[in-house]
CSV table of N, CA and C in Angstrom, one decimal:
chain,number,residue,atom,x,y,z
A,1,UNK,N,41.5,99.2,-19.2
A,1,UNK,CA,42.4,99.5,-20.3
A,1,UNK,C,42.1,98.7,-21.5
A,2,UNK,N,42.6,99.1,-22.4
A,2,UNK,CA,41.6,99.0,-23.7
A,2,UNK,C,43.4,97.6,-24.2
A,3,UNK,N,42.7,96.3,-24.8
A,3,UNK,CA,43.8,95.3,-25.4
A,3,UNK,C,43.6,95.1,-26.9
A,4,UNK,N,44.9,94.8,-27.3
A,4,UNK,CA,45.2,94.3,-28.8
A,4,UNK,C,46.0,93.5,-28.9
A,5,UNK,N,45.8,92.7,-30.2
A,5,UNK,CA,47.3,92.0,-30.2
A,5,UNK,C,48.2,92.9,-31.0
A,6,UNK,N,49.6,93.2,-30.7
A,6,UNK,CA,50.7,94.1,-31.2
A,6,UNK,C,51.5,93.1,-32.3
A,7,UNK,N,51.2,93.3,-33.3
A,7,UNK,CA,52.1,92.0,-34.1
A,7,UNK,C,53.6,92.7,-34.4
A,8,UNK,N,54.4,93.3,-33.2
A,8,UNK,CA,55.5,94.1,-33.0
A,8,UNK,C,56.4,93.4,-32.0
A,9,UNK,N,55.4,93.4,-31.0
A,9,UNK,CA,55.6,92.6,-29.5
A,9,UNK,C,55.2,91.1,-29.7
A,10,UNK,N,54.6,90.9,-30.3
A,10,UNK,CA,53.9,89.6,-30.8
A,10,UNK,C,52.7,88.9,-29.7
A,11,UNK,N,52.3,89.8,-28.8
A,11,UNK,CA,51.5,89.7,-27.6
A,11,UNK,C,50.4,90.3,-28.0
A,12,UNK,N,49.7,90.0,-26.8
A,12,UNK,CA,48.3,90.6,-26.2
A,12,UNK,C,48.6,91.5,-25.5
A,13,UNK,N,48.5,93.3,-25.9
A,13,UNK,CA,49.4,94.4,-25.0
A,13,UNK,C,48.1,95.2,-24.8
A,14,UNK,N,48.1,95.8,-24.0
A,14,UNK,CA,47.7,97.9,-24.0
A,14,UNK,C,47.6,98.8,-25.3
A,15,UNK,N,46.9,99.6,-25.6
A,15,UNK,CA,47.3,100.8,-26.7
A,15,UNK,C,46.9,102.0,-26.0
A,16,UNK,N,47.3,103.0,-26.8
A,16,UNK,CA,46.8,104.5,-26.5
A,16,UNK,C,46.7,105.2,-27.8
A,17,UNK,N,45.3,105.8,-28.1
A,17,UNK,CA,45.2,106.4,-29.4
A,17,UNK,C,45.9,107.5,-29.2
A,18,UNK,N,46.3,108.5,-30.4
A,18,UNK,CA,47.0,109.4,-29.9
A,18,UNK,C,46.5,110.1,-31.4
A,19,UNK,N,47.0,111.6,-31.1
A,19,UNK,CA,46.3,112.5,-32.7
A,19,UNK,C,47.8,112.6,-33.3
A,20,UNK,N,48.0,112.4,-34.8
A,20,UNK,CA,49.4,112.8,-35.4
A,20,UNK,C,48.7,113.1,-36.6
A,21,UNK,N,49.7,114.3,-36.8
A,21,UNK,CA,50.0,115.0,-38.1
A,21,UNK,C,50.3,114.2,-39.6
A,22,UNK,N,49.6,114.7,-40.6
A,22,UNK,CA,50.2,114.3,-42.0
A,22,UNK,C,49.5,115.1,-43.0
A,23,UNK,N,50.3,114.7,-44.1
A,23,UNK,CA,50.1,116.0,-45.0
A,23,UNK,C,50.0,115.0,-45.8
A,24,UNK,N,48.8,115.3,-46.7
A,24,UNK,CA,48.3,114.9,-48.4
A,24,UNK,C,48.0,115.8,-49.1
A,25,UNK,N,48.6,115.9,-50.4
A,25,UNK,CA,48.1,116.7,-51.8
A,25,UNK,C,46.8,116.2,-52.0
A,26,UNK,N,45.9,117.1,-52.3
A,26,UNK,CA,44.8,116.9,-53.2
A,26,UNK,C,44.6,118.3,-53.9
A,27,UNK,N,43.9,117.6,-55.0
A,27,UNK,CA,44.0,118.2,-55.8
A,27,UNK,C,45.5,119.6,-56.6
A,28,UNK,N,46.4,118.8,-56.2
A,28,UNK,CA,47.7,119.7,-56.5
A,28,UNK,C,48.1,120.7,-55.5
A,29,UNK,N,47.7,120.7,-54.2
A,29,UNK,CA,47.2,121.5,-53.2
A,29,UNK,C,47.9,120.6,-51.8
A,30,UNK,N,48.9,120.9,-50.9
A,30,UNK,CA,48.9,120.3,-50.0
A,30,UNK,C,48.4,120.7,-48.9
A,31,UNK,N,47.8,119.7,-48.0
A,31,UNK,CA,46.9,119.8,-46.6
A,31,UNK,C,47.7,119.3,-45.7
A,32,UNK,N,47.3,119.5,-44.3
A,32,UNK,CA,48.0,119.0,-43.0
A,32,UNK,C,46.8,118.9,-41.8
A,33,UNK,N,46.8,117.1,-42.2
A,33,UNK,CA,45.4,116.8,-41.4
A,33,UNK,C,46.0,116.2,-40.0
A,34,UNK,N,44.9,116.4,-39.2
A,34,UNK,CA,44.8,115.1,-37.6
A,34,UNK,C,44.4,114.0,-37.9
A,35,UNK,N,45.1,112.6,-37.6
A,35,UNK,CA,44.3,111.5,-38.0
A,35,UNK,C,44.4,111.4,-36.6
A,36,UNK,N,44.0,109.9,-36.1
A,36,UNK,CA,44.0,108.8,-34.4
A,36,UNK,C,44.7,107.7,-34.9
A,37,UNK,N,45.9,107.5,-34.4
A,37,UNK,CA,46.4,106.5,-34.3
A,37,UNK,C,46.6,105.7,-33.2
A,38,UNK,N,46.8,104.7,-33.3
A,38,UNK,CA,46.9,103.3,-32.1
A,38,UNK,C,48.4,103.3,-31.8
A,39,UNK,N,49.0,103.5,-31.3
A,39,UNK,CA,50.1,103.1,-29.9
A,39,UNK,C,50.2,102.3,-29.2
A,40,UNK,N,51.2,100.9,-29.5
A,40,UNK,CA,51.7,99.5,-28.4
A,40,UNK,C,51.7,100.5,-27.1
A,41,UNK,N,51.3,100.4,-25.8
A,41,UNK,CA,52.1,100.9,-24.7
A,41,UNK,C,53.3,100.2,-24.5
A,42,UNK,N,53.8,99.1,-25.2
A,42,UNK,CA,54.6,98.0,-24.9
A,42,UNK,C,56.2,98.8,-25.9
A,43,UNK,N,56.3,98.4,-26.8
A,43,UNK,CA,56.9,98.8,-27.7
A,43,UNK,C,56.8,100.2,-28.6
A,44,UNK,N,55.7,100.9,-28.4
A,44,UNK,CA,55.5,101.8,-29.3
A,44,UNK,C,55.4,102.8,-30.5
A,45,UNK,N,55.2,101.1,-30.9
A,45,UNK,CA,54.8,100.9,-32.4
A,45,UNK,C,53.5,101.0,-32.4
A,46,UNK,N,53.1,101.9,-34.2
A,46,UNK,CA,51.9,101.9,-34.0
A,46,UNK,C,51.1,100.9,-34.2
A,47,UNK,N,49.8,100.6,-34.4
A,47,UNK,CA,49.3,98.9,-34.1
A,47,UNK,C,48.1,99.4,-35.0
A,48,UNK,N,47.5,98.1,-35.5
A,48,UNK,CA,46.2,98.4,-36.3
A,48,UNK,C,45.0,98.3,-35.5
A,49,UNK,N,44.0,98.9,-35.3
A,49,UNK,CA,42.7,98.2,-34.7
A,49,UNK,C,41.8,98.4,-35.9
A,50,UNK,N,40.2,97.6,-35.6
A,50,UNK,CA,39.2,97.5,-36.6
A,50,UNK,C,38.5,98.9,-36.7
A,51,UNK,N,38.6,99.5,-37.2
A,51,UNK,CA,37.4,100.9,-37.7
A,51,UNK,C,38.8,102.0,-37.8
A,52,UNK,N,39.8,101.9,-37.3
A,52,UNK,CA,40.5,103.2,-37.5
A,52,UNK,C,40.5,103.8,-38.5
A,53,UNK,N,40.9,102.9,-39.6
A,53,UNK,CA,41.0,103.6,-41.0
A,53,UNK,C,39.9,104.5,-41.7
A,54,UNK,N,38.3,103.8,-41.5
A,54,UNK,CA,37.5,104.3,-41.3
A,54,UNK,C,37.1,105.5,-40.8
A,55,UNK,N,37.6,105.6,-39.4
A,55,UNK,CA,37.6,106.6,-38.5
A,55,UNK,C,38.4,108.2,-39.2
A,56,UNK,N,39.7,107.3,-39.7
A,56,UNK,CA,40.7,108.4,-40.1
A,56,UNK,C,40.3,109.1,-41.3
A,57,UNK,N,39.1,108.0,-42.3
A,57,UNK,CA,39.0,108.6,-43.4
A,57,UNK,C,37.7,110.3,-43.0
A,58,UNK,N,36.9,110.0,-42.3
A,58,UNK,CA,36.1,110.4,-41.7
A,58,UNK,C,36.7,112.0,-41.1
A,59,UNK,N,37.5,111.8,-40.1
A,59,UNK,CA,38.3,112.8,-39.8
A,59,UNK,C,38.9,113.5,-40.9
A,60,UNK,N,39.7,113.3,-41.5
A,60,UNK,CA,40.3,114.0,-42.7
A,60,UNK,C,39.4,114.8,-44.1
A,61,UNK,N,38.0,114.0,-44.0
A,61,UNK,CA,37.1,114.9,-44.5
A,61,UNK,C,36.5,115.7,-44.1
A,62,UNK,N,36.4,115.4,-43.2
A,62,UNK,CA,35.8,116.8,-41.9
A,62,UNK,C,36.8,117.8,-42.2
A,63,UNK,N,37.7,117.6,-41.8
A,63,UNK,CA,39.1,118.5,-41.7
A,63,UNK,C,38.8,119.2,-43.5
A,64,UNK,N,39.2,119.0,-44.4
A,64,UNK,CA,39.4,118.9,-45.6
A,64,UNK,C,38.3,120.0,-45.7
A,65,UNK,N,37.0,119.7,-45.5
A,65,UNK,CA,35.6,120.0,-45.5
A,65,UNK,C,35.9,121.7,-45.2
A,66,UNK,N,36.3,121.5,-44.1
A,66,UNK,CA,36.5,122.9,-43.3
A,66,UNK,C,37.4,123.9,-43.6
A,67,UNK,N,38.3,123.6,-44.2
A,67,UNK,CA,39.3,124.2,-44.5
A,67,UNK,C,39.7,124.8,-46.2
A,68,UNK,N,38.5,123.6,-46.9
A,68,UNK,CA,37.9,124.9,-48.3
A,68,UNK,C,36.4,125.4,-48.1
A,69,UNK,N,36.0,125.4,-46.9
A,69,UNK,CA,34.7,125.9,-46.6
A,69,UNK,C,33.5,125.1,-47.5
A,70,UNK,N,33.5,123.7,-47.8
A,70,UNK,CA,32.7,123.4,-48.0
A,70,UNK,C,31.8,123.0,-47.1
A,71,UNK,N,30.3,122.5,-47.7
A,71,UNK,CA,29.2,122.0,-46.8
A,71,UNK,C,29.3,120.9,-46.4
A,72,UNK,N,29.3,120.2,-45.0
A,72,UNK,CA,29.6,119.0,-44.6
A,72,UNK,C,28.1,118.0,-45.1
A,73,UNK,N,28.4,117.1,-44.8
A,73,UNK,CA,27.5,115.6,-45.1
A,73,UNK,C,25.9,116.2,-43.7
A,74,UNK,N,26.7,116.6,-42.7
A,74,UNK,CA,25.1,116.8,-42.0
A,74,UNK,C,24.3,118.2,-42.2
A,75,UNK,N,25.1,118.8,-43.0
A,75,UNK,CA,24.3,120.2,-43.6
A,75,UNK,C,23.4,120.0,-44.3
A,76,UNK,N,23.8,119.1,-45.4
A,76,UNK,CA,23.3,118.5,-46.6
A,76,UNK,C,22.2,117.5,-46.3
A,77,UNK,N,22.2,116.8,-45.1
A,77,UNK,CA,21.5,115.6,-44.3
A,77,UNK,C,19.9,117.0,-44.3
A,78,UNK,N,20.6,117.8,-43.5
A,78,UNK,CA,19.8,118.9,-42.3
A,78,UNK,C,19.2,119.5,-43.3
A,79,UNK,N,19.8,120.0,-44.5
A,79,UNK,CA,18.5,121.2,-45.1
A,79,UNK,C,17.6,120.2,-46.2
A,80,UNK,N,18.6,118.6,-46.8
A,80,UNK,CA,17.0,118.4,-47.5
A,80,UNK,C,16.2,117.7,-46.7
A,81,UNK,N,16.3,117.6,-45.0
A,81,UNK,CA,15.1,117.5,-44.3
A,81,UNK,C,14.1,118.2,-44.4
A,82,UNK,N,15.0,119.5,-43.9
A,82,UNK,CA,14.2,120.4,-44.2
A,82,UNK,C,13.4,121.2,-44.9
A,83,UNK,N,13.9,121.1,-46.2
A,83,UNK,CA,13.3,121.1,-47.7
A,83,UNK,C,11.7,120.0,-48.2
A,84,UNK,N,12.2,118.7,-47.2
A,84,UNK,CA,10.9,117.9,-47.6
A,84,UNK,C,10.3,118.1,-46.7
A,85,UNK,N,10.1,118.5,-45.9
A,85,UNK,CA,9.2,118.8,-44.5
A,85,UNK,C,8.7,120.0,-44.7
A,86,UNK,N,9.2,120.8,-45.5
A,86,UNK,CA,8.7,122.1,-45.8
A,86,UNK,C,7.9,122.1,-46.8
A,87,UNK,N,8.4,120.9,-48.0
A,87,UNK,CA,7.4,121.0,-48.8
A,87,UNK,C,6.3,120.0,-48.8
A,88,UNK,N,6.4,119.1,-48.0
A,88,UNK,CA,5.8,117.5,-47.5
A,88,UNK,C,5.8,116.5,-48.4
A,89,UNK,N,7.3,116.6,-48.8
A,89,UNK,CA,7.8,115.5,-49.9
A,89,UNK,C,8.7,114.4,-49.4
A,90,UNK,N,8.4,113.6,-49.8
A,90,UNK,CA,9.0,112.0,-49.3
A,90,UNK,C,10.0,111.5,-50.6
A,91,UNK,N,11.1,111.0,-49.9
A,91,UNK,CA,11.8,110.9,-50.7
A,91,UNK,C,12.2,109.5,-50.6
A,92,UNK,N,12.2,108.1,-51.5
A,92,UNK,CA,12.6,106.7,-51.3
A,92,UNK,C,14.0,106.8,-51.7
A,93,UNK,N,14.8,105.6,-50.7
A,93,UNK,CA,16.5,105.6,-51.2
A,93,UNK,C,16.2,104.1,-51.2
C-alpha cells in the first residue's frame, strides 16, 4: 500500500488516487476535465503528494487538446522527426 503523511489526520496514513471532475473557463469557454487526486484512507481528505499537480496539469491538457481537436505535443514530437529524417536535417536545442 502506497504511505503519506495526511496533515488532516496528522499521521503517517494510506491514500487512494481517485479521478474527479472540474470545470475551468478558458478562453471564455467552459471545460469539464479528469484530474487524480490523493485520498486519506483515514479521514478522507484529499492529501497532497509530489508530482500530482504536474500530473494534473498534464492530464487537463491532453483533455483540453482533444476536445478542440488540436495536435498533441507527441504529434508535433513525431512528424518533425520525421521531417528531419526525411530531409537528413539535424536540429540543436
Amino acid at each position: 500500500m502506497k504511505h503519506t503523511y495526511c496533515t488532516n489526520c496528522r499521521k503517517e496514513t494510506t491514500y487512494t488516487l481517485k479521478k474527479q471532475e472540474i470545470r475551468k473557463v478558458i478562453k471564455d469557454k467552459e471545460y469539464t476535465f479528469l484530474i487524480t487526486v490523493a485520498v486519506c484512507n483515514e479521514c478522507n481528505e484529499e492529501i497532497s503528494l509530489p508530482g500530482l499537480i504536474d500530473l494534473n496539469i498534464k492530464e487537463i491538457d491532453s483533455q483540453y487538446r482533444e476536445k478542440e481537436n488540436l495536435i498533441t505535443i507527441e504529434d508535433i514530437n513525431r512528424l518533425l522527426k520525421l521531417y528531419l529524417n526525411t530531409h537528413n536535417l539535424q536540429v540543436t536545442i
